[in-house]
Every structure is written in C-alpha cells, then in structure tokens.
C-alpha cells in the first residue's frame, strides 16, 4: 500500500471515530435504514466491468469501493489505488459507480461497497471473469490417408473458463468425440478425440471442430480439416446404345474412380490389341466405333490402375443385322397376336360352359323336389 493509500486509511479511521462521537451525542439521525445496494457482475476477459453501489437515501455519508484484497479503489470521487484501468463513472451522495477496463482473470473476486455510517454498512458484489477459449487446433491428420487406415483426430483449445465444450462435425452432420478436461490455474484445457476408419467415402470430407462457450456467444471458434484419401480404382463400362446394329455409331466409356486418378486407361479386345484403328477411335477414356460391322464382335476390356492397385471391366459386343432384327420383330408381333386370340377364345368357352352348368344344375334340383309331392298325392 502506497503513502497516499495509508493517508486515506488514516483519514477513514478518524472519520469513523468522529461519526461514533456524533452518534453518541445524538447528532446523527435517520441512518438506521441506510444500506448499500450492489449487483454481481459477469464480464469477458479483456472487457470492461462496471461496479455500481447505490443507497435509497443518504445524508452525505461517503461510499467506498474496495477490491478482493481489501484495497480501496475509490472513496467517494477520490481515487485511492494507482491503476489506470480503474476509472470513476459516477459519484453522488446516493451512487458510486466505477469501471475496470481490460479485465483480467486476476480481477475476479468479491468487491466491497462500504457506507460510512455508524456502524459501517457494507455490501459485496462478486465479479466473475469469463476466460475466452483460444482458437482450436486439429492434430493427427495425415495427408494423404490410405483407404483402410485407422486415424485419430484430436482437437484442443486452451484458456477457457468455465471449461469449453468441443463438438465435431462431418461436413454438416454432427458426430460424437471423446472429451477430456484438464485444469490449468483458473482456466481449462479441453481436448476431444475422434476415431476414424478411413474409406473412399471420406475423400474430400471436411471435419470441423467447434468450440462452444458462453464467452463466444456471438462468434464461435472453429477449425476445419479436409481429408484426402488415396484408394485403388474401380471401373465400369457405359455404352451409348442398347442394341448395337451394323452401320451404327457406338461409344463405350470407361468410367473409373480412384485417387490418384487412374489416367490413362487401357483398352483391349479378346485379350489383344484393338484392330482397325482407322474405324475404332480411342480418345482418353472413350472407345468409339464409327460404323459397326460383324467383325467388331468380341469382348472389350477396360483397365485402369494407380499405385494402389488395378481394376478392369468387360463388355461383350454383338452386332445385330438390322434386317434380321426387323424380321424377328415381325415374328414376335405375329406370335403375340396369335396368343391374344387364343386367350380370348378360351375366355368365351369358359363363360358358355359356366352358364350351361348353372342351367343344368337348376333343372336337376327342381326334378328332385317334385317327386316327394307326387308320392303324397298318390297316397
């Protein structure tokens, strides 16, 4: 405590003695209902805190703010502690408001407002300082990862108070991690781990770690890593027409997916090289026949590879004669017509037979009923 603070403390003591003497002589009246009123304050680290002390009525008795170490900050409008961060906001007979700028975690604690009546009345306000968590970091990512690898992503943030919450997202969908919290002085270090069994569907996926904390209500902190996964290719052949015919154009596309990209691809026919390269054109992944003929019949194979493996697909080409295909179509139509006629005739026969049986059954029933009546008449 400096010289000025000692002097003020001495003056407070003398002032208190004088108040006691005046009270004993009945000079001080109407002070029994005077109580200072304060409120707890919560502020984010680095922000500004306002501490306000009020009384409902006052007879010019002084108000004082003291810090958790019981050092006087302001006595009325007089500053007692040399701290440029602490400033007077308002000082009247019924209010004393001070501000603390650039608040640190060390400023947290119980602050006391004193009203120098006799006896002295006090009220205490707790200043809570929120520790702002640092921007998170993601560790454990290997680039590139290989399909089938098991990797662990770890997200870490420090400096939060209270302890922050960490959340993981796979693209936009939340996934659950394992959280660990460790205290470090007044703040906390928070870690969250995410176990991954990497496959090709993880290639290009963004994994985001987000920090949720009361001090970050307006602007949450987050970190994002995009996975790169290498995997062996897979191949399929897509054809441009369903029924290849002589004279037609046909394109076969070798669609391959792999990382690194399996480029170029290799085309073969019946296990050997492609024939007639003037009429069969290879452009990148595409194999095109400008005008099909019967000699193109065979098994075409597309093969793609990268450093992780090789994949292939086959297409059996059979070129149809347009005329024969049309004749087959006529035959099919004729057969269909005959079948329809047969079905119609069969239905008609079933209906006629059903009606005949119903009538015959009715006559038989009537004959059986009439015989007992004739017997009764004869008797």
Tab-separated table of C-alpha atoms in Angstrom:
chain	number	residue	atom	x	y	z
A	1	UNK	CA	0.000	0.000	0.000
A	2	UNK	CA	1.472	3.400	-1.029
A	3	UNK	CA	1.728	6.585	1.053
A	4	UNK	CA	-1.463	8.052	-0.356
A	5	UNK	CA	-3.426	4.903	0.498
A	6	UNK	CA	-2.048	4.973	4.076
A	7	UNK	CA	-3.090	8.581	4.433
A	8	UNK	CA	-6.606	7.880	3.197
A	9	UNK	CA	-6.899	4.880	5.510
A	10	UNK	CA	-5.896	7.109	8.468
A	11	UNK	CA	-8.484	9.683	7.454
A	12	UNK	CA	-11.122	6.939	7.286
A	13	UNK	CA	-10.271	5.893	10.813
A	14	UNK	CA	-10.510	9.453	12.142
A	15	UNK	CA	-13.749	9.947	10.240
A	16	UNK	CA	-15.191	6.799	11.772
A	17	UNK	CA	-14.273	7.954	15.290
A	18	UNK	CA	-15.943	11.306	14.685
A	19	UNK	CA	-19.089	9.590	13.446
A	20	UNK	CA	-19.149	7.458	16.560
A	21	UNK	CA	-18.814	10.501	18.822
A	22	UNK	CA	-21.533	12.378	16.945
A	23	UNK	CA	-23.821	9.381	17.131
A	24	UNK	CA	-23.293	9.122	20.875
A	25	UNK	CA	-24.414	12.762	21.218
A	26	UNK	CA	-27.472	12.233	19.047
A	27	UNK	CA	-26.129	14.407	16.254
A	28	UNK	CA	-26.573	11.734	13.543
A	29	UNK	CA	-30.163	10.771	12.905
A	30	UNK	CA	-32.065	8.673	10.340
A	31	UNK	CA	-29.199	6.391	9.352
A	32	UNK	CA	-30.586	3.118	10.672
A	33	UNK	CA	-32.281	2.317	7.326
A	34	UNK	CA	-29.335	3.134	5.070
A	35	UNK	CA	-27.927	0.078	3.287
A	36	UNK	CA	-25.750	-0.050	0.164
A	37	UNK	CA	-27.207	-1.972	-2.771
A	38	UNK	CA	-24.965	-3.797	-5.301
A	39	UNK	CA	-25.240	-6.481	-8.006
A	40	UNK	CA	-22.927	-9.280	-9.111
A	41	UNK	CA	-21.206	-8.659	-12.443
A	42	UNK	CA	-20.025	-11.076	-15.172
A	43	UNK	CA	-17.593	-9.884	-17.835
A	44	UNK	CA	-15.474	-11.491	-20.536
A	45	UNK	CA	-11.707	-11.368	-20.152
A	46	UNK	CA	-10.431	-8.225	-21.853
A	47	UNK	CA	-13.780	-6.475	-21.491
A	48	UNK	CA	-14.987	-3.734	-19.146
A	49	UNK	CA	-16.808	-4.203	-15.831
A	50	UNK	CA	-18.984	-1.561	-14.179
A	51	UNK	CA	-19.448	-1.822	-10.407
A	52	UNK	CA	-22.347	0.240	-9.064
A	53	UNK	CA	-23.232	0.882	-5.411
A	54	UNK	CA	-26.443	2.760	-4.509
A	55	UNK	CA	-28.345	3.820	-1.401
A	56	UNK	CA	-32.038	4.689	-1.359
A	57	UNK	CA	-31.348	7.874	0.583
A	58	UNK	CA	-28.248	9.396	2.070
A	59	UNK	CA	-27.312	12.301	4.326
A	60	UNK	CA	-23.993	12.967	2.581
A	61	UNK	CA	-22.344	9.880	4.060
A	62	UNK	CA	-19.494	8.700	1.818
A	63	UNK	CA	-19.444	5.493	-0.278
A	64	UNK	CA	-16.312	3.436	-0.935
A	65	UNK	CA	-15.358	0.559	-3.298
A	66	UNK	CA	-12.658	-1.962	-2.255
A	67	UNK	CA	-11.162	-4.829	-4.264
A	68	UNK	CA	-10.889	-8.507	-3.154
A	69	UNK	CA	-7.538	-7.675	-1.481
A	70	UNK	CA	-9.383	-5.025	0.588
A	71	UNK	CA	-7.521	-2.232	-1.151
A	72	UNK	CA	-9.574	0.941	-1.514
A	73	UNK	CA	-10.293	1.782	-5.126
A	74	UNK	CA	-12.416	4.929	-4.738
A	75	UNK	CA	-13.618	6.822	-1.663
A	76	UNK	CA	-16.385	8.992	-2.999
A	77	UNK	CA	-14.904	10.702	-6.049
A	78	UNK	CA	-11.347	10.317	-4.760
A	79	UNK	CA	-9.195	7.631	-6.425
A	80	UNK	CA	-7.138	5.662	-3.915
A	81	UNK	CA	-5.371	2.984	-5.985
A	82	UNK	CA	-2.981	3.718	-8.803
A	83	UNK	CA	-4.366	1.563	-11.592
A	84	UNK	CA	-5.009	3.265	-14.907
A	85	UNK	CA	-7.590	0.619	-15.766
A	86	UNK	CA	-9.886	1.761	-12.937
A	87	UNK	CA	-11.935	4.912	-13.574
A	88	UNK	CA	-14.726	6.854	-11.922
A	89	UNK	CA	-18.044	6.747	-13.786
A	90	UNK	CA	-20.410	8.460	-11.329
A	91	UNK	CA	-20.115	9.740	-7.769
A	92	UNK	CA	-23.098	11.296	-5.949
A	93	UNK	CA	-24.473	11.143	-2.442
A	94	UNK	CA	-26.584	8.103	-3.425
A	95	UNK	CA	-24.378	6.334	-6.013
A	96	UNK	CA	-20.761	5.347	-6.613
A	97	UNK	CA	-20.042	3.653	-9.944
A	98	UNK	CA	-16.563	2.726	-11.107
A	99	UNK	CA	-15.292	0.861	-14.188
A	100	UNK	CA	-12.470	-1.629	-14.636
A	101	UNK	CA	-11.138	-1.758	-18.186
A	102	UNK	CA	-9.228	-4.594	-19.870
A	103	UNK	CA	-10.363	-7.032	-17.171
A	104	UNK	CA	-8.086	-9.984	-16.410
A	105	UNK	CA	-8.740	-13.261	-14.621
A	106	UNK	CA	-6.831	-11.803	-11.657
A	107	UNK	CA	-9.552	-9.176	-11.204
A	108	UNK	CA	-12.123	-11.835	-10.341
A	109	UNK	CA	-13.371	-11.912	-6.789
A	110	UNK	CA	-15.519	-10.267	-4.122
A	111	UNK	CA	-15.694	-6.460	-4.220
A	112	UNK	CA	-16.990	-4.499	-1.212
A	113	UNK	CA	-19.043	-1.313	-1.143
A	114	UNK	CA	-18.962	0.450	2.230
A	115	UNK	CA	-21.308	3.133	3.524
A	116	UNK	CA	-19.607	5.037	6.340
A	117	UNK	CA	-22.460	5.276	8.748
A	118	UNK	CA	-22.046	4.210	12.341
A	119	UNK	CA	-21.737	1.312	12.307
A	120	UNK	CA	-20.318	0.992	8.776
A	121	UNK	CA	-22.663	-0.828	6.402
A	122	UNK	CA	-21.277	-2.998	3.613
A	123	UNK	CA	-22.493	-4.958	0.583
A	124	UNK	CA	-20.473	-7.364	-1.501
A	125	UNK	CA	-20.605	-7.956	-5.281
A	126	UNK	CA	-18.847	-10.844	-6.997
A	127	UNK	CA	-17.035	-10.072	-10.227
A	128	UNK	CA	-16.925	-13.158	-12.459
A	129	UNK	CA	-14.430	-13.104	-15.328
A	130	UNK	CA	-15.000	-15.477	-18.246
A	131	UNK	CA	-11.855	-16.924	-19.805
A	132	UNK	CA	-12.051	-16.803	-23.611
A	133	UNK	CA	-11.009	-20.111	-25.203
A	134	UNK	CA	-8.295	-19.998	-27.828
A	135	UNK	CA	-8.991	-20.968	-31.429
A	136	UNK	CA	-8.972	-24.773	-31.612
A	137	UNK	CA	-6.323	-26.807	-33.393
A	138	UNK	CA	-6.803	-30.197	-35.062
A	139	UNK	CA	-3.906	-32.660	-34.860
A	140	UNK	CA	-3.357	-36.228	-36.034
A	141	UNK	CA	-4.298	-35.787	-39.692
A	142	UNK	CA	-2.033	-37.490	-42.215
A	143	UNK	CA	-2.120	-36.289	-45.815
A	144	UNK	CA	-2.869	-38.306	-47.729
A	145	UNK	CA	-4.543	-41.049	-45.715
A	146	UNK	CA	-4.889	-44.524	-47.231
A	147	UNK	CA	-8.175	-46.361	-47.527
A	148	UNK	CA	-8.465	-48.726	-44.576
A	149	UNK	CA	-6.289	-46.631	-42.246
A	150	UNK	CA	-7.301	-46.031	-38.642
A	151	UNK	CA	-6.560	-42.440	-37.638
A	152	UNK	CA	-7.343	-40.301	-34.586
A	153	UNK	CA	-8.153	-36.608	-34.953
A	154	UNK	CA	-7.536	-34.550	-31.801
A	155	UNK	CA	-8.957	-31.062	-31.228
A	156	UNK	CA	-7.554	-28.880	-28.442
A	157	UNK	CA	-8.437	-25.451	-27.025
A	158	UNK	CA	-6.890	-23.652	-24.053
A	159	UNK	CA	-7.714	-20.728	-21.774
A	160	UNK	CA	-11.451	-21.289	-21.271
A	161	UNK	CA	-13.252	-20.508	-18.009
A	162	UNK	CA	-15.527	-22.283	-17.354
A	163	UNK	CA	-14.434	-25.296	-19.402
A	164	UNK	CA	-15.455	-25.050	-23.055
A	165	UNK	CA	-17.408	-27.681	-24.962
A	166	UNK	CA	-15.988	-29.184	-28.176
A	167	UNK	CA	-18.228	-30.531	-30.949
A	168	UNK	CA	-17.272	-32.453	-34.117
A	169	UNK	CA	-18.991	-32.220	-37.497
A	170	UNK	CA	-18.548	-34.427	-40.586
A	171	UNK	CA	-19.465	-31.901	-43.256
A	172	UNK	CA	-22.750	-30.593	-41.783
A	173	UNK	CA	-23.616	-33.647	-39.643
A	174	UNK	CA	-22.554	-33.760	-36.003
A	175	UNK	CA	-20.522	-36.777	-34.865
A	176	UNK	CA	-19.541	-37.690	-31.311
A	177	UNK	CA	-15.993	-37.432	-29.969
A	178	UNK	CA	-14.381	-38.294	-26.625
A	179	UNK	CA	-13.778	-35.203	-24.428
A	180	UNK	CA	-11.098	-34.650	-21.781
A	181	UNK	CA	-10.875	-31.606	-19.465
A	182	UNK	CA	-7.768	-30.518	-17.520
A	183	UNK	CA	-7.465	-27.539	-15.150
A	184	UNK	CA	-4.548	-25.153	-15.577
A	185	UNK	CA	-4.701	-22.474	-12.872
A	186	UNK	CA	-8.013	-20.648	-13.242
A	187	UNK	CA	-8.541	-21.823	-16.827
A	188	UNK	CA	-9.114	-25.156	-18.528
A	189	UNK	CA	-7.580	-27.078	-21.405
A	190	UNK	CA	-10.119	-29.157	-23.303
A	191	UNK	CA	-9.369	-31.966	-25.753
A	192	UNK	CA	-11.693	-34.056	-27.909
A	193	UNK	CA	-10.669	-37.112	-29.942
A	194	UNK	CA	-12.404	-38.617	-32.964
A	195	UNK	CA	-11.650	-42.160	-34.151
A	196	UNK	CA	-11.896	-42.770	-37.911
A	197	UNK	CA	-11.715	-45.897	-40.057
A	198	UNK	CA	-10.964	-44.215	-43.357
A	199	UNK	CA	-12.562	-45.333	-46.624
A	200	UNK	CA	-13.009	-43.787	-50.079
A	201	UNK	CA	-16.186	-42.035	-48.969
A	202	UNK	CA	-14.061	-39.867	-46.642
A	203	UNK	CA	-12.120	-38.391	-49.566
A	204	UNK	CA	-12.860	-34.663	-49.698
A	205	UNK	CA	-14.890	-34.705	-46.466
A	206	UNK	CA	-14.476	-31.711	-44.137
A	207	UNK	CA	-14.099	-32.484	-40.425
A	208	UNK	CA	-14.794	-29.436	-38.238
A	209	UNK	CA	-14.112	-28.944	-34.534
A	210	UNK	CA	-16.214	-26.168	-32.995
A	211	UNK	CA	-15.802	-24.528	-29.588
A	212	UNK	CA	-18.996	-23.667	-27.722
A	213	UNK	CA	-18.589	-21.271	-24.777
A	214	UNK	CA	-20.574	-18.549	-23.050
A	215	UNK	CA	-17.823	-16.049	-23.912
A	216	UNK	CA	-18.212	-16.876	-27.630
A	217	UNK	CA	-21.972	-16.477	-27.946
A	218	UNK	CA	-21.676	-14.145	-30.938
A	219	UNK	CA	-18.696	-15.675	-32.754
A	220	UNK	CA	-17.919	-19.370	-32.082
A	221	UNK	CA	-14.386	-20.532	-32.780
A	222	UNK	CA	-13.750	-23.483	-35.072
A	223	UNK	CA	-11.106	-25.295	-37.093
A	224	UNK	CA	-11.621	-27.442	-40.213
A	225	UNK	CA	-9.504	-30.089	-41.929
A	226	UNK	CA	-10.361	-31.712	-45.278
A	227	UNK	CA	-9.381	-35.365	-45.658
A	228	UNK	CA	-7.543	-36.597	-48.719
A	229	UNK	CA	-7.869	-40.359	-49.097
A	230	UNK	CA	-5.963	-42.441	-51.637
A	231	UNK	CA	-7.675	-45.623	-52.848
A	232	UNK	CA	-7.442	-48.173	-55.651
A	233	UNK	CA	-9.622	-47.573	-58.760
A	234	UNK	CA	-12.981	-49.135	-59.604
A	235	UNK	CA	-14.055	-49.400	-63.246
A	236	UNK	CA	-17.318	-49.831	-65.169
A	237	UNK	CA	-18.152	-49.548	-68.881
A	238	UNK	CA	-21.064	-47.414	-70.060
A	239	UNK	CA	-22.378	-47.929	-73.627
A	240	UNK	CA	-24.161	-45.353	-75.772
A	241	UNK	CA	-26.768	-47.747	-77.276
A	242	UNK	CA	-28.668	-50.778	-76.008
A	243	UNK	CA	-28.863	-52.838	-79.246
A	244	UNK	CA	-25.777	-52.307	-81.438
A	245	UNK	CA	-26.546	-52.725	-85.166
A	246	UNK	CA	-24.433	-52.826	-88.282
A	247	UNK	CA	-23.613	-49.388	-89.623
A	248	UNK	CA	-24.397	-47.640	-86.340
A	249	UNK	CA	-22.127	-45.437	-84.200
A	250	UNK	CA	-21.242	-46.906	-80.791
A	251	UNK	CA	-19.335	-45.327	-77.921
A	252	UNK	CA	-18.008	-47.209	-74.905
A	253	UNK	CA	-16.916	-45.061	-71.941
A	254	UNK	CA	-14.583	-46.438	-69.313
A	255	UNK	CA	-15.727	-44.787	-66.080
A	256	UNK	CA	-13.036	-45.165	-63.432
A	257	UNK	CA	-12.899	-43.722	-59.943
A	258	UNK	CA	-9.726	-43.732	-57.903
A	259	UNK	CA	-7.288	-41.460	-56.108
A	260	UNK	CA	-4.794	-40.676	-57.547
A	261	UNK	CA	-6.807	-40.573	-60.762
A	262	UNK	CA	-6.119	-43.660	-62.909
A	263	UNK	CA	-5.343	-41.892	-66.137
A	264	UNK	CA	-4.899	-43.036	-68.888
A	265	UNK	CA	-6.919	-46.249	-69.216
A	266	UNK	CA	-6.075	-49.232	-71.444
A	267	UNK	CA	-8.486	-50.842	-73.970
A	268	UNK	CA	-8.047	-54.359	-75.362
A	269	UNK	CA	-10.145	-56.762	-77.468
A	270	UNK	CA	-10.234	-60.501	-76.713
A	271	UNK	CA	-7.021	-60.116	-74.713
A	272	UNK	CA	-5.072	-58.418	-77.526
A	273	UNK	CA	-4.645	-55.079	-79.236
A	274	UNK	CA	-7.514	-53.203	-80.848
A	275	UNK	CA	-7.887	-53.868	-84.629
A	276	UNK	CA	-8.769	-51.422	-87.398
A	277	UNK	CA	-7.675	-48.249	-85.603
A	278	UNK	CA	-8.955	-46.173	-88.527
A	279	UNK	CA	-12.543	-47.109	-87.719
A	280	UNK	CA	-12.125	-47.643	-83.969
A	281	UNK	CA	-11.062	-44.424	-82.246
A	282	UNK	CA	-9.683	-44.165	-78.705
A	283	UNK	CA	-9.950	-40.736	-77.052
A	284	UNK	CA	-8.981	-40.700	-73.400
A	285	UNK	CA	-11.430	-42.959	-71.600
A	286	UNK	CA	-13.712	-43.412	-74.634
A	287	UNK	CA	-13.697	-46.143	-77.287
A	288	UNK	CA	-15.771	-45.181	-80.363
A	289	UNK	CA	-16.867	-47.271	-83.369
A	290	UNK	CA	-17.682	-45.010	-86.319
A	291	UNK	CA	-19.575	-47.740	-88.205
A	292	UNK	CA	-20.203	-51.143	-86.619
A	293	UNK	CA	-19.869	-54.433	-88.515
A	294	UNK	CA	-19.801	-58.116	-87.635
A	295	UNK	CA	-16.017	-58.138	-87.335
A	296	UNK	CA	-16.358	-55.934	-84.230
A	297	UNK	CA	-17.937	-58.780	-82.271
A	298	UNK	CA	-15.853	-59.720	-79.242
A	299	UNK	CA	-15.024	-58.951	-75.605
A	300	UNK	CA	-13.699	-55.475	-74.917
A	301	UNK	CA	-11.789	-54.861	-71.728
A	302	UNK	CA	-11.021	-51.553	-69.997
A	303	UNK	CA	-8.257	-51.472	-67.390
A	304	UNK	CA	-7.246	-48.651	-65.019
A	305	UNK	CA	-4.538	-48.574	-62.378
A	306	UNK	CA	-2.743	-46.370	-59.871
A	307	UNK	CA	-0.052	-47.093	-57.301
A	308	UNK	CA	-2.611	-48.771	-55.008
A	309	UNK	CA	-3.988	-51.325	-57.460
A	310	UNK	CA	-5.625	-52.222	-60.782
A	311	UNK	CA	-9.267	-52.640	-61.763
A	312	UNK	CA	-10.946	-53.718	-65.007
A	313	UNK	CA	-14.372	-54.206	-66.600
A	314	UNK	CA	-15.505	-56.113	-69.703
A	315	UNK	CA	-18.215	-55.611	-72.333
A	316	UNK	CA	-19.270	-58.333	-74.778
A	317	UNK	CA	-20.192	-56.734	-78.091
A	318	UNK	CA	-22.567	-58.498	-80.516
A	319	UNK	CA	-23.502	-56.544	-83.636
A	320	UNK	CA	-27.036	-57.264	-84.941
A	321	UNK	CA	-28.183	-57.328	-88.579
A	322	UNK	CA	-30.870	-54.610	-88.888
A	323	UNK	CA	-32.914	-56.704	-91.353
A	324	UNK	CA	-32.841	-59.828	-89.212
A	325	UNK	CA	-33.694	-57.707	-86.196
A	326	UNK	CA	-36.744	-56.338	-88.053
A	327	UNK	CA	-37.848	-59.888	-89.089
A	328	UNK	CA	-37.532	-61.009	-85.508
A	329	UNK	CA	-39.686	-58.081	-84.557
A	330	UNK	CA	-42.397	-59.116	-87.116
A	331	UNK	CA	-42.327	-62.729	-85.872
A	332	UNK	CA	-42.717	-61.547	-82.334
A	333	UNK	CA	-45.703	-59.406	-83.282
A	334	UNK	CA	-47.361	-62.349	-85.080
A	335	UNK	CA	-46.836	-64.662	-82.138
A	336	UNK	CA	-48.271	-62.029	-79.820
A	337	UNK	CA	-51.412	-61.718	-81.942
A	338	UNK	CA	-51.995	-65.485	-82.010
A	339	UNK	CA	-51.613	-65.708	-78.236
A	340	UNK	CA	-54.160	-62.905	-77.764
A	341	UNK	CA	-56.741	-64.720	-79.976
A	342	UNK	CA	-56.254	-67.993	-78.097
A	343	UNK	CA	-56.745	-66.268	-74.742
A	344	UNK	CA	-59.953	-64.570	-75.985
A	345	UNK	CA	-61.456	-67.828	-77.317
A	346	UNK	CA	-60.616	-69.632	-74.083
A	347	UNK	CA	-62.405	-66.991	-72.009
A	348	UNK	CA	-65.508	-67.251	-74.211
A	349	UNK	CA	-65.636	-71.065	-73.810
A	350	UNK	CA	-65.326	-70.750	-70.038
A	351	UNK	CA	-68.262	-68.313	-69.909
A	352	UNK	CA	-70.515	-70.524	-72.101
A	353	UNK	CA	-69.639	-73.656	-70.130
A	354	UNK	CA	-70.348	-71.879	-66.874
A	355	UNK	CA	-73.830	-70.825	-67.984
A	356	UNK	CA	-74.647	-74.347	-69.250
A	357	UNK	CA	-73.649	-75.952	-65.958
A	358	UNK	CA	-75.679	-73.429	-63.981
A	359	UNK	CA	-78.876	-74.169	-66.010
A	360	UNK	CA	-78.403	-77.944	-65.845
A	361	UNK	CA	-77.971	-77.816	-62.082
A	362	UNK	CA	-81.188	-75.805	-61.710
A	363	UNK	CA	-83.320	-78.358	-63.655
A	364	UNK	CA	-81.918	-81.239	-61.637
A	365	UNK	CA	-82.803	-79.546	-58.356
A	366	UNK	CA	-86.416	-78.867	-59.459
A	367	UNK	CA	-86.909	-82.536	-60.513
A	368	UNK	CA	-85.686	-83.841	-57.170
A	369	UNK	CA	-88.071	-81.528	-55.283
A	370	UNK	CA	-91.231	-82.584	-57.254
A	371	UNK	CA	-91.017	-86.376	-56.638
A	372	UNK	CA	-91.995	-86.412	-52.949
A	373	UNK	CA	-95.104	-84.321	-53.728
A	374	UNK	CA	-96.382	-86.843	-56.329
A	375	UNK	CA	-95.923	-89.659	-53.819
A	376	UNK	CA	-98.077	-87.846	-51.250
A	377	UNK	CA	-100.911	-87.297	-53.792
A	378	UNK	CA	-100.994	-90.988	-54.753
A	379	UNK	CA	-101.156	-91.992	-51.120
